[in-house]
mmCIF file of C-alpha atoms in Angstrom:
data_model
loop_
_atom_site.group_PDB
_atom_site.id
_atom_site.type_symbol
_atom_site.label_atom_id
_atom_site.label_comp_id
_atom_site.label_asym_id
_atom_site.label_seq_id
_atom_site.Cartn_x
_atom_site.Cartn_y
_atom_site.Cartn_z
ATOM 1 C CA MET A 1 -162.189 74.678 41.819
ATOM 2 C CA GLU A 2 -165.042 76.345 43.691
ATOM 3 C CA GLU A 3 -164.509 78.955 46.360
ATOM 4 C CA LYS A 4 -167.589 78.465 48.543
ATOM 5 C CA LYS A 5 -166.879 78.552 52.260
ATOM 6 C CA VAL A 6 -167.455 75.102 53.645
ATOM 7 C CA SER A 7 -166.275 73.940 57.073
ATOM 8 C CA GLN A 8 -163.357 71.519 57.399
ATOM 9 C CA ARG A 9 -165.675 68.914 58.871
ATOM 10 C CA ILE A 10 -168.033 69.055 55.897
ATOM 11 C CA LEU A 11 -165.080 69.091 53.490
ATOM 12 C CA SER A 12 -163.657 65.936 55.049
ATOM 13 C CA ARG A 13 -166.957 64.094 54.491
ATOM 14 C CA LEU A 14 -167.380 65.009 50.804
ATOM 15 C CA PRO A 15 -164.883 62.384 49.509
ATOM 16 C CA ILE A 16 -166.794 59.719 51.481
ATOM 17 C CA TYR A 17 -169.973 60.619 49.603
ATOM 18 C CA ILE A 18 -168.098 60.346 46.300
ATOM 19 C CA ASP A 19 -166.635 56.933 47.214
ATOM 20 C CA TYR A 20 -170.091 55.704 48.189
ATOM 21 C CA LEU A 21 -171.851 57.122 45.101
ATOM 22 C CA LYS A 22 -169.247 55.550 42.834
ATOM 23 C CA SER A 23 -169.722 52.177 44.541
ATOM 24 C CA ILE A 24 -173.408 51.916 43.603
ATOM 25 C CA SER A 25 -174.840 51.119 40.182
ATOM 26 C CA ILE A 26 -175.873 54.309 38.358
ATOM 27 C CA GLU A 27 -178.323 52.272 36.269
ATOM 28 C CA GLU A 28 -180.179 51.068 39.358
ATOM 29 C CA ASN A 29 -179.822 54.416 41.143
ATOM 30 C CA GLU A 30 -180.389 57.144 38.574
ATOM 31 C CA PHE A 31 -181.551 59.333 41.466
ATOM 32 C CA ILE A 32 -180.559 59.138 45.112
ATOM 33 C CA SER A 33 -181.937 60.843 48.221
ATOM 34 C CA SER A 34 -179.930 62.253 51.106
ATOM 35 C CA GLY A 35 -181.901 59.838 53.308
ATOM 36 C CA LYS A 36 -180.636 56.827 51.367
ATOM 37 C CA ILE A 37 -177.055 58.088 51.474
ATOM 38 C CA ALA A 38 -177.343 58.744 55.211
ATOM 39 C CA GLU A 39 -178.742 55.282 55.886
ATOM 40 C CA GLU A 40 -176.074 53.511 53.854
ATOM 41 C CA LEU A 41 -173.226 55.467 55.444
ATOM 42 C CA GLY A 42 -174.626 55.353 58.979
ATOM 43 C CA LEU A 43 -174.862 59.160 59.142
ATOM 44 C CA GLY A 44 -177.723 61.454 60.137
ATOM 45 C CA GLU A 45 -180.036 62.515 57.314
ATOM 46 C CA VAL A 46 -179.990 66.172 58.370
ATOM 47 C CA GLN A 47 -176.195 66.171 58.293
ATOM 48 C CA VAL A 48 -176.036 64.637 54.822
ATOM 49 C CA ARG A 49 -178.654 67.062 53.492
ATOM 50 C CA LYS A 50 -176.791 70.048 54.934
ATOM 51 C CA ASP A 51 -173.432 68.771 53.680
ATOM 52 C CA LEU A 52 -174.719 68.357 50.141
ATOM 53 C CA ALA A 53 -176.653 71.654 50.245
ATOM 54 C CA SER A 54 -173.398 73.452 51.040
ATOM 55 C CA VAL A 55 -171.929 72.513 47.659
ATOM 56 C CA CYS A 56 -174.838 71.923 45.297
ATOM 57 C CA LYS A 57 -178.443 72.736 44.496
ATOM 58 C CA SER A 58 -181.093 70.667 46.244
ATOM 59 C CA GLY A 59 -182.353 67.464 44.655
ATOM 60 C CA LYS A 60 -185.702 67.018 42.911
ATOM 61 C CA PRO A 61 -188.726 66.563 45.192
ATOM 62 C CA LYS A 62 -189.455 62.859 45.847
ATOM 63 C CA LEU A 63 -186.600 61.779 43.521
ATOM 64 C CA GLY A 64 -183.555 63.289 45.158
ATOM 65 C CA TYR A 65 -180.298 64.039 43.374
ATOM 66 C CA SER A 66 -179.293 62.775 39.974
ATOM 67 C CA THR A 67 -176.486 60.413 41.052
ATOM 68 C CA GLU A 68 -174.294 61.266 38.080
ATOM 69 C CA GLU A 69 -174.739 65.011 38.523
ATOM 70 C CA LEU A 70 -174.066 64.754 42.257
ATOM 71 C CA ILE A 71 -170.774 62.915 41.680
ATOM 72 C CA ASP A 72 -169.866 65.485 39.049
ATOM 73 C CA THR A 73 -170.681 68.443 41.326
ATOM 74 C CA LEU A 74 -168.745 67.014 44.276
ATOM 75 C CA GLU A 75 -165.741 66.157 42.107
ATOM 76 C CA THR A 76 -165.705 69.598 40.544
ATOM 77 C CA PHE A 77 -165.939 71.220 43.974
ATOM 78 C CA LEU A 78 -162.979 69.190 45.255
ATOM 79 C CA GLY A 79 -160.867 70.029 42.211
ATOM 80 C CA TYR A 80 -160.752 66.481 40.846
ATOM 81 C CA LYS A 81 -161.172 67.837 37.318
ATOM 82 C CA ASP A 82 -158.219 70.251 37.310
ATOM 83 C CA MET A 83 -154.827 68.581 37.207
ATOM 84 C CA GLU A 84 -152.112 69.721 39.605
ATOM 85 C CA ASN A 85 -148.595 68.376 40.008
ATOM 86 C CA ALA A 86 -147.048 67.231 43.274
ATOM 87 C CA ILE A 87 -143.661 65.756 44.214
ATOM 88 C CA VAL A 88 -142.521 63.170 46.751
ATOM 89 C CA VAL A 89 -139.326 63.355 48.806
ATOM 90 C CA GLY A 90 -138.202 60.008 50.180
ATOM 91 C CA ALA A 91 -138.074 57.345 47.479
ATOM 92 C CA GLY A 92 -138.291 54.350 49.823
ATOM 93 C CA LYS A 93 -141.116 51.810 49.758
ATOM 94 C CA LEU A 94 -143.933 54.191 50.696
ATOM 95 C CA GLY A 95 -142.633 56.955 48.419
ATOM 96 C CA GLY A 96 -142.301 54.419 45.625
ATOM 97 C CA ALA A 97 -145.865 53.224 46.234
ATOM 98 C CA LEU A 98 -147.176 56.796 45.940
ATOM 99 C CA LEU A 99 -145.091 57.499 42.819
ATOM 100 C CA SER A 100 -146.417 54.393 41.101
ATOM 101 C CA TYR A 101 -150.062 54.778 42.198
ATOM 102 C CA GLU A 102 -152.068 55.612 39.094
ATOM 103 C CA GLY A 103 -155.258 56.485 40.973
ATOM 104 C CA PHE A 104 -154.144 60.034 41.865
ATOM 105 C CA ASN A 105 -155.231 61.230 38.401
ATOM 106 C CA GLN A 106 -158.888 60.658 39.295
ATOM 107 C CA TYR A 107 -158.425 63.173 42.135
ATOM 108 C CA GLY A 108 -156.906 65.853 39.895
ATOM 109 C CA LEU A 109 -153.415 65.062 41.082
ATOM 110 C CA ASN A 110 -150.265 63.972 39.346
ATOM 111 C CA VAL A 111 -147.317 62.888 41.463
ATOM 112 C CA VAL A 112 -144.720 63.749 38.854
ATOM 113 C CA MET A 113 -141.310 63.256 40.403
ATOM 114 C CA GLY A 114 -139.511 61.701 43.339
ATOM 115 C CA PHE A 115 -136.504 63.012 45.241
ATOM 116 C CA ASP A 116 -134.244 61.229 47.685
ATOM 117 C CA MET A 117 -131.534 62.176 50.174
ATOM 118 C CA LYS A 118 -129.303 59.313 49.059
ATOM 119 C CA SER A 119 -127.401 59.907 45.858
ATOM 120 C CA GLU A 120 -127.434 56.172 45.063
ATOM 121 C CA ALA A 121 -131.209 56.355 44.690
ATOM 122 C CA SER A 122 -130.889 59.252 42.251
ATOM 123 C CA ASP A 123 -131.404 58.876 38.524
ATOM 124 C CA SER A 124 -133.307 55.652 39.120
ATOM 125 C CA TYR A 125 -136.946 55.215 38.135
ATOM 126 C CA VAL A 126 -140.112 54.030 39.910
ATOM 127 C CA ILE A 127 -142.358 52.819 37.092
ATOM 128 C CA ASN A 128 -141.852 55.770 34.734
ATOM 129 C CA LYS A 129 -141.214 58.434 37.393
ATOM 130 C CA LYS A 130 -137.675 59.661 37.821
ATOM 131 C CA ILE A 131 -135.935 59.916 41.198
ATOM 132 C CA MET A 132 -133.553 62.864 41.550
ATOM 133 C CA HIS A 133 -131.229 63.871 44.361
ATOM 134 C CA VAL A 134 -132.894 66.273 46.792
ATOM 135 C CA SER A 135 -130.354 68.974 45.869
ATOM 136 C CA PHE A 136 -132.352 69.459 42.643
ATOM 137 C CA LEU A 137 -135.615 70.001 44.563
ATOM 138 C CA GLU A 138 -135.585 73.797 44.652
ATOM 139 C CA ASN A 139 -134.783 74.281 40.971
ATOM 140 C CA TYR A 140 -137.359 71.728 39.920
ATOM 141 C CA CYS A 141 -140.178 73.094 42.087
ATOM 142 C CA LYS A 142 -139.525 76.673 41.032
ATOM 143 C CA GLU A 143 -139.277 75.815 37.340
ATOM 144 C CA PHE A 144 -142.477 73.773 37.332
ATOM 145 C CA ASN A 145 -144.328 75.830 39.951
ATOM 146 C CA ILE A 146 -144.864 72.859 42.298
ATOM 147 C CA LYS A 147 -146.893 73.815 45.370
ATOM 148 C CA ILE A 148 -147.622 70.399 46.907
ATOM 149 C CA GLY A 149 -145.004 68.114 48.437
ATOM 150 C CA ILE A 150 -145.230 64.726 50.126
ATOM 151 C CA ILE A 151 -142.675 63.644 52.752
ATOM 152 C CA THR A 152 -142.015 59.912 52.993
ATOM 153 C CA THR A 153 -138.507 60.046 54.470
ATOM 154 C CA PRO A 154 -137.530 58.538 57.813
ATOM 155 C CA SER A 155 -138.316 60.844 60.770
ATOM 156 C CA GLU A 156 -134.727 62.015 61.190
ATOM 157 C CA ASN A 157 -134.724 63.647 57.730
ATOM 158 C CA ALA A 158 -138.277 64.960 57.700
ATOM 159 C CA GLN A 159 -137.649 68.405 59.235
ATOM 160 C CA LEU A 160 -134.738 69.067 56.878
ATOM 161 C CA VAL A 161 -136.877 68.057 53.903
ATOM 162 C CA CYS A 162 -139.726 70.232 55.166
ATOM 163 C CA ASP A 163 -137.351 73.232 55.344
ATOM 164 C CA LYS A 164 -136.107 72.524 51.814
ATOM 165 C CA MET A 165 -139.668 72.267 50.535
ATOM 166 C CA VAL A 166 -140.530 75.634 52.042
ATOM 167 C CA GLU A 167 -137.427 77.195 50.434
ATOM 168 C CA SER A 168 -138.527 75.624 47.152
ATOM 169 C CA GLY A 169 -141.861 77.444 47.211
ATOM 170 C CA ILE A 170 -143.985 74.497 48.286
ATOM 171 C CA LEU A 171 -147.055 75.680 50.215
ATOM 172 C CA ALA A 172 -148.812 72.453 51.214
ATOM 173 C CA ILE A 173 -147.090 69.402 52.679
ATOM 174 C CA MET A 174 -148.446 65.934 53.359
ATOM 175 C CA ASN A 175 -146.141 64.362 55.939
ATOM 176 C CA PHE A 176 -146.014 60.600 56.513
ATOM 177 C CA ALA A 177 -142.990 60.734 58.869
ATOM 178 C CA PRO A 178 -144.094 60.240 62.486
ATOM 179 C CA ILE A 179 -142.665 63.545 63.646
ATOM 180 C CA TYR A 180 -144.064 66.984 64.418
ATOM 181 C CA LEU A 181 -142.785 69.415 61.756
ATOM 182 C CA LYS A 182 -142.085 73.099 62.280
ATOM 183 C CA ALA A 183 -142.881 75.371 59.366
ATOM 184 C CA PRO A 184 -143.839 79.020 58.776
ATOM 185 C CA GLU A 185 -147.491 79.817 59.473
ATOM 186 C CA ASN A 186 -148.428 80.165 55.817
ATOM 187 C CA ILE A 187 -147.468 76.555 55.100
ATOM 188 C CA LEU A 188 -150.258 73.962 55.283
ATOM 189 C CA ILE A 189 -149.143 70.704 56.834
ATOM 190 C CA GLN A 190 -151.190 67.541 56.949
ATOM 191 C CA ASN A 191 -149.709 64.725 58.990
ATOM 192 C CA ILE A 192 -150.671 61.154 58.202
ATOM 193 C CA ASN A 193 -149.152 58.814 60.749
ATOM 194 C CA ILE A 194 -150.401 55.439 59.519
ATOM 195 C CA ALA A 195 -149.017 53.531 62.521
ATOM 196 C CA SER A 196 -150.723 55.793 65.046
ATOM 197 C CA LYS A 197 -153.996 55.560 63.107
ATOM 198 C CA LEU A 198 -153.737 51.778 63.254
ATOM 199 C CA ALA A 199 -153.015 51.995 66.989
ATOM 200 C CA LEU A 200 -156.145 54.143 67.461
ATOM 201 C CA LEU A 201 -158.208 51.607 65.533
ATOM 202 C CA ARG A 202 -156.957 48.995 67.980
ATOM 203 C CA VAL A 203 -157.846 51.183 70.991
ATOM 204 C CA ASN A 204 -161.371 51.533 69.598
ATOM 205 C CA LEU A 205 -161.599 47.794 69.033
ATOM 206 C CA TYR A 206 -160.842 47.044 72.686
ATOM 207 C CA ARG A 207 -163.124 49.789 73.961
ATOM 208 C CA LYS A 208 -165.933 48.319 71.884
ATOM 209 C CA GLU A 209 -165.245 44.793 73.104
ATOM 210 C CA SER A 210 -165.211 45.878 76.743
ATOM 211 C CA SER A 211 -168.340 48.034 76.522
ATOM 212 C CA MET B 1 -154.450 49.247 77.596
ATOM 213 C CA GLU B 2 -156.619 51.602 79.650
ATOM 214 C CA GLU B 3 -160.390 51.606 79.527
ATOM 215 C CA LYS B 4 -161.162 55.231 80.413
ATOM 216 C CA LYS B 5 -163.894 56.799 78.308
ATOM 217 C CA VAL B 6 -162.317 59.448 76.148
ATOM 218 C CA SER B 7 -164.025 61.019 73.116
ATOM 219 C CA GLN B 8 -162.888 60.149 69.592
ATOM 220 C CA ARG B 9 -161.785 63.733 69.082
ATOM 221 C CA ILE B 10 -159.512 63.682 72.117
ATOM 222 C CA LEU B 11 -158.238 60.219 71.182
ATOM 223 C CA SER B 12 -157.262 61.424 67.726
ATOM 224 C CA ARG B 13 -155.146 64.234 69.215
ATOM 225 C CA LEU B 14 -153.179 62.068 71.675
ATOM 226 C CA PRO B 15 -150.743 60.685 69.056
ATOM 227 C CA ILE B 16 -149.989 64.276 67.992
ATOM 228 C CA TYR B 17 -148.913 65.098 71.561
ATOM 229 C CA ILE B 18 -146.665 62.030 71.594
ATOM 230 C CA ASP B 19 -145.067 62.951 68.249
ATOM 231 C CA TYR B 20 -144.439 66.476 69.510
ATOM 232 C CA LEU B 21 -143.075 65.406 72.917
ATOM 233 C CA LYS B 22 -140.725 62.938 71.238
ATOM 234 C CA SER B 23 -139.462 65.652 68.894
ATOM 235 C CA ILE B 24 -138.162 67.862 71.732
ATOM 236 C CA SER B 25 -135.043 67.280 73.826
ATOM 237 C CA ILE B 26 -135.921 65.637 77.148
ATOM 238 C CA GLU B 27 -132.713 67.073 78.637
ATOM 239 C CA GLU B 28 -133.763 70.636 77.839
ATOM 240 C CA ASN B 29 -137.417 69.954 78.668
ATOM 241 C CA GLU B 30 -137.501 67.770 81.769
ATOM 242 C CA PHE B 31 -140.918 69.308 82.505
ATOM 243 C CA ILE B 32 -143.427 70.728 80.090
ATOM 244 C CA SER B 33 -146.642 72.712 80.600
ATOM 245 C CA SER B 34 -149.908 72.311 78.716
ATOM 246 C CA GLY B 35 -149.469 75.976 77.727
ATOM 247 C CA LYS B 36 -146.134 75.283 76.012
ATOM 248 C CA ILE B 37 -147.552 72.248 74.189
ATOM 249 C CA ALA B 38 -150.581 74.278 73.093
ATOM 250 C CA GLU B 39 -148.415 77.122 71.805
ATOM 251 C CA GLU B 40 -146.072 74.843 69.867
ATOM 252 C CA LEU B 41 -148.918 72.877 68.273
ATOM 253 C CA GLY B 42 -151.123 75.904 67.586
ATOM 254 C CA LEU B 43 -153.915 74.551 69.813
ATOM 255 C CA GLY B 44 -155.874 76.169 72.649
ATOM 256 C CA GLU B 45 -154.391 75.775 76.128
ATOM 257 C CA VAL B 46 -157.716 74.768 77.685
ATOM 258 C CA GLN B 47 -158.132 72.049 75.081
ATOM 259 C CA VAL B 48 -154.647 70.637 75.676
ATOM 260 C CA ARG B 49 -155.116 70.721 79.450
ATOM 261 C CA LYS B 50 -158.469 68.923 79.184
ATOM 262 C CA ASP B 51 -157.121 66.376 76.692
ATOM 263 C CA LEU B 52 -154.195 65.492 78.954
ATOM 264 C CA ALA B 53 -156.367 65.494 82.095
ATOM 265 C CA SER B 54 -158.590 62.883 80.485
ATOM 266 C CA VAL B 55 -155.774 60.346 80.455
ATOM 267 C CA CYS B 56 -153.346 61.343 83.216
ATOM 268 C CA LYS B 57 -152.925 63.099 86.542
ATOM 269 C CA SER B 58 -152.329 66.837 86.417
ATOM 270 C CA GLY B 59 -148.801 68.202 86.190
ATOM 271 C CA LYS B 60 -146.860 69.779 89.050
ATOM 272 C CA PRO B 61 -147.726 73.411 89.865
ATOM 273 C CA LYS B 62 -145.447 75.880 88.007
ATOM 274 C CA LEU B 63 -143.452 73.006 86.459
ATOM 275 C CA GLY B 64 -146.043 71.105 84.476
ATOM 276 C CA TYR B 65 -145.739 67.481 83.424
ATOM 277 C CA SER B 66 -142.596 65.394 83.570
ATOM 278 C CA THR B 67 -142.031 65.027 79.818
ATOM 279 C CA GLU B 68 -140.852 61.436 80.091
ATOM 280 C CA GLU B 69 -143.760 60.408 82.316
ATOM 281 C CA LEU B 70 -146.248 62.129 80.031
ATOM 282 C CA ILE B 71 -144.954 60.256 76.971
ATOM 283 C CA ASP B 72 -145.075 57.034 78.984
ATOM 284 C CA THR B 73 -148.646 57.640 80.180
ATOM 285 C CA LEU B 74 -149.908 58.532 76.715
ATOM 286 C CA GLU B 75 -148.176 55.547 75.115
ATOM 287 C CA THR B 76 -149.557 53.166 77.738
ATOM 288 C CA PHE B 77 -153.055 54.589 77.270
ATOM 289 C CA LEU B 78 -152.859 54.059 73.498
ATOM 290 C CA GLY B 79 -151.615 50.495 73.877
ATOM 291 C CA TYR B 80 -148.161 51.160 72.412
ATOM 292 C CA LYS B 81 -146.615 48.891 75.064
ATOM 293 C CA ASP B 82 -148.694 45.758 74.373
ATOM 294 C CA MET B 83 -147.882 44.013 71.111
ATOM 295 C CA GLU B 84 -150.680 42.949 68.803
ATOM 296 C CA ASN B 85 -150.449 41.240 65.409
ATOM 297 C CA ALA B 86 -152.097 42.476 62.225
ATOM 298 C CA ILE B 87 -152.128 41.216 58.643
ATOM 299 C CA VAL B 88 -152.194 42.936 55.235
ATOM 300 C CA VAL B 89 -154.147 41.760 52.209
ATOM 301 C CA GLY B 90 -152.872 43.148 48.923
ATOM 302 C CA ALA B 91 -149.144 42.670 48.532
ATOM 303 C CA GLY B 92 -148.599 45.404 45.963
ATOM 304 C CA LYS B 93 -146.416 48.464 46.516
ATOM 305 C CA LEU B 94 -148.393 49.969 49.402
ATOM 306 C CA GLY B 95 -148.930 46.596 51.071
ATOM 307 C CA GLY B 96 -145.230 45.864 50.674
ATOM 308 C CA ALA B 97 -144.361 49.236 52.197
ATOM 309 C CA LEU B 98 -146.527 48.491 55.251
ATOM 310 C CA LEU B 99 -145.123 44.955 55.595
ATOM 311 C CA SER B 100 -141.569 46.255 55.541
ATOM 312 C CA TYR B 101 -142.127 49.291 57.785
ATOM 313 C CA GLU B 102 -140.331 48.611 61.040
ATOM 314 C CA GLY B 103 -141.839 51.564 62.904
ATOM 315 C CA PHE B 104 -145.111 49.767 63.738
ATOM 316 C CA ASN B 105 -143.434 48.092 66.726
ATOM 317 C CA GLN B 106 -143.192 51.412 68.526
ATOM 318 C CA TYR B 107 -146.980 51.625 68.349
ATOM 319 C CA GLY B 108 -147.521 48.147 69.810
ATOM 320 C CA LEU B 109 -148.230 46.679 66.409
ATOM 321 C CA ASN B 110 -146.647 43.938 64.395
ATOM 322 C CA VAL B 111 -147.711 43.482 60.787
ATOM 323 C CA VAL B 112 -146.838 39.809 60.635
ATOM 324 C CA MET B 113 -148.005 38.477 57.311
ATOM 325 C CA GLY B 114 -149.158 39.517 53.854
ATOM 326 C CA PHE B 115 -151.779 37.877 51.663
ATOM 327 C CA ASP B 116 -152.512 38.401 47.992
ATOM 328 C CA MET B 117 -155.258 37.494 45.530
ATOM 329 C CA LYS B 118 -152.733 36.514 42.869
ATOM 330 C CA SER B 119 -151.173 33.101 43.296
ATOM 331 C CA GLU B 120 -147.973 34.255 41.573
ATOM 332 C CA ALA B 121 -147.356 36.644 44.471
ATOM 333 C CA SER B 122 -147.758 33.818 46.992
ATOM 334 C CA ASP B 123 -144.829 32.249 48.796
ATOM 335 C CA SER B 124 -142.721 35.303 48.034
ATOM 336 C CA TYR B 125 -141.270 37.515 50.760
ATOM 337 C CA VAL B 126 -141.259 41.250 51.501
ATOM 338 C CA ILE B 127 -138.186 41.787 53.643
ATOM 339 C CA ASN B 128 -138.692 38.842 56.019
ATOM 340 C CA LYS B 129 -142.505 38.770 55.878
ATOM 341 C CA LYS B 130 -144.118 35.970 53.922
ATOM 342 C CA ILE B 131 -146.860 36.514 51.338
ATOM 343 C CA MET B 132 -149.495 33.772 51.182
ATOM 344 C CA HIS B 133 -152.452 33.275 48.886
ATOM 345 C CA VAL B 134 -155.647 34.808 50.287
ATOM 346 C CA SER B 135 -157.244 31.336 50.465
ATOM 347 C CA PHE B 136 -155.095 30.753 53.584
ATOM 348 C CA LEU B 137 -156.395 33.901 55.281
ATOM 349 C CA GLU B 138 -159.163 32.320 57.362
ATOM 350 C CA ASN B 139 -157.050 29.460 58.736
ATOM 351 C CA TYR B 140 -154.178 31.794 59.548
ATOM 352 C CA CYS B 141 -156.293 34.431 61.296
ATOM 353 C CA LYS B 142 -158.175 31.861 63.340
ATOM 354 C CA GLU B 143 -155.032 29.972 64.334
ATOM 355 C CA PHE B 144 -153.183 33.108 65.404
ATOM 356 C CA ASN B 145 -156.227 35.012 66.674
ATOM 357 C CA ILE B 146 -155.697 37.978 64.327
ATOM 358 C CA LYS B 147 -158.239 40.743 64.884
ATOM 359 C CA ILE B 148 -156.797 43.569 62.784
ATOM 360 C CA GLY B 149 -156.549 43.553 58.993
ATOM 361 C CA ILE B 150 -155.303 46.091 56.474
ATOM 362 C CA ILE B 151 -156.672 46.228 52.925
ATOM 363 C CA THR B 152 -154.284 47.482 50.239
ATOM 364 C CA THR B 153 -155.839 45.772 47.229
ATOM 365 C CA PRO B 154 -157.221 47.588 44.189
ATOM 366 C CA SER B 155 -160.797 48.836 44.707
ATOM 367 C CA GLU B 156 -162.369 46.028 42.690
ATOM 368 C CA ASN B 157 -161.137 43.384 45.162
ATOM 369 C CA ALA B 158 -161.604 45.328 48.389
ATOM 370 C CA GLN B 159 -165.187 44.277 49.205
ATOM 371 C CA LEU B 160 -164.383 40.601 48.622
ATOM 372 C CA VAL B 161 -161.326 40.892 50.864
ATOM 373 C CA CYS B 162 -163.390 42.694 53.500
ATOM 374 C CA ASP B 163 -165.947 39.836 53.466
ATOM 375 C CA LYS B 164 -163.148 37.264 53.780
ATOM 376 C CA MET B 165 -161.626 39.179 56.691
ATOM 377 C CA VAL B 166 -164.961 39.214 58.506
ATOM 378 C CA GLU B 167 -165.347 35.433 57.954
ATOM 379 C CA SER B 168 -161.818 35.025 59.313
ATOM 380 C CA GLY B 169 -162.725 36.654 62.629
ATOM 381 C CA ILE B 170 -161.107 40.020 61.947
ATOM 382 C CA LEU B 171 -162.905 42.784 63.869
ATOM 383 C CA ALA B 172 -161.085 45.970 62.826
ATOM 384 C CA ILE B 173 -160.157 46.872 59.258
ATOM 385 C CA MET B 174 -157.990 49.682 57.931
ATOM 386 C CA ASN B 175 -158.962 50.161 54.296
ATOM 387 C CA PHE B 176 -156.713 51.993 51.823
ATOM 388 C CA ALA B 177 -158.810 51.129 48.750
ATOM 389 C CA PRO B 178 -160.841 54.163 47.602
ATOM 390 C CA ILE B 179 -164.167 52.394 47.956
ATOM 391 C CA TYR B 180 -166.962 52.356 50.507
ATOM 392 C CA LEU B 181 -166.999 48.917 52.193
ATOM 393 C CA LYS B 182 -170.070 47.151 53.552
ATOM 394 C CA ALA B 183 -169.553 45.105 56.694
ATOM 395 C CA PRO B 184 -171.606 43.904 59.682
ATOM 396 C CA GLU B 185 -172.218 46.547 62.348
ATOM 397 C CA ASN B 186 -169.797 45.011 64.845
ATOM 398 C CA ILE B 187 -166.846 45.465 62.462
ATOM 399 C CA LEU B 188 -164.792 48.639 62.845
ATOM 400 C CA ILE B 189 -163.685 50.112 59.540
ATOM 401 C CA GLN B 190 -161.270 52.962 59.126
ATOM 402 C CA ASN B 191 -160.875 54.265 55.603
ATOM 403 C CA ILE B 192 -157.679 56.010 54.613
ATOM 404 C CA ASN B 193 -157.977 57.364 51.101
ATOM 405 C CA ILE B 194 -154.572 58.995 50.618
ATOM 406 C CA ALA B 195 -155.486 60.516 47.243
ATOM 407 C CA SER B 196 -158.622 62.185 48.567
ATOM 408 C CA LYS B 197 -156.702 63.522 51.557
ATOM 409 C CA LEU B 198 -154.149 65.029 49.189
ATOM 410 C CA ALA B 199 -156.989 66.511 47.137
ATOM 411 C CA LEU B 200 -158.461 68.090 50.306
ATOM 412 C CA LEU B 201 -155.049 69.544 51.164
ATOM 413 C CA ARG B 202 -155.051 71.152 47.736
ATOM 414 C CA VAL B 203 -158.590 72.539 48.219
ATOM 415 C CA ASN B 204 -157.423 74.098 51.490
ATOM 416 C CA LEU B 205 -154.356 75.543 49.801
ATOM 417 C CA TYR B 206 -156.439 77.360 47.202
ATOM 418 C CA ARG B 207 -159.001 78.524 49.755
ATOM 419 C CA LYS B 208 -156.175 79.988 51.803
ATOM 420 C CA GLU B 209 -154.602 81.663 48.787
ATOM 421 C CA SER B 210 -157.877 83.238 47.719
ATOM 422 C CA SER B 211 -158.868 84.424 51.205
#
């Protein structure tokens, strides 16, 4: 994984470029220009050129970037080629969906194990991933050096789970519970509140219709 | 739903304020200042004050905002009090999780029906939500005036589903498939690629560790 300093805003756009580049035919697009990418994604050309320049060498004059090399460079930069393990706490429907999603591997991630607060969920399996009681979380994370945890519990358990993750040595948490979590400053927390994102999409829909 | 012009960046922070305000005790915090909110969320006070001022009247001098009224104002602004129906296409694990998630109601949303490409999934139920074959999508959406659709199919079906949604009169799409979708300009698309977000969290973790 590269260590270049790239702003959060640029970082957040890099996966969009990868998704787009993978959606086009490499045979028909051996090379691609930042202008073409910008046009297809509805972004400014200067922005796309700067974004790409921040992680890779410039393309060939008149031809642009080799599409395959560009995908490879972006994926390497984002760590998609180095595997890292993560765990999920909250083995309900969303947790189960994440545990059984095979696509994480393409992003350098392996969601290896699920934990649940309810003992009746323990020792069950989602696809081939085991669910253990959350009391085993600390031992497991320390033994296998797990640094990334995903919270998919109901809101009322999320803070407790967050605290347990921190005690277990987890340093980065993706939180799907619609609650604001308190954690020490050195812990990275990313909240994904799907319902509020859907509500914002709706707000934008009505603003657009009324404008 | 209000029609005030508020930037996308401010809009995206409003749900965070709601989540935070709902996580504190109203009894102990009858009033709350923008300074307190800023401190707790690690944001700048000026930013919080401006964000809140863009959707509601200023708080009382020395006291700040009535916490309950502030939650109410923010929720009204974001449409959480007017119910709207949405549908899901792709009744796999993630689609099933969204169909069975009861929390959407608090955000003014009701995910009423699931559709699937596979006929063997049709006429089944997730909790009490029916799954129908995708061939019924257009009739259903037109009959019930559905404007919001969620795509949780595998990538290879996502563009086809997107096209069918557009034909069915859907105007806003939340897409969980890790693929760039093409749609007419008047269609709002929000992509949520959970795996790439988790990969970015990991990039940030290693940047932090090495800095």
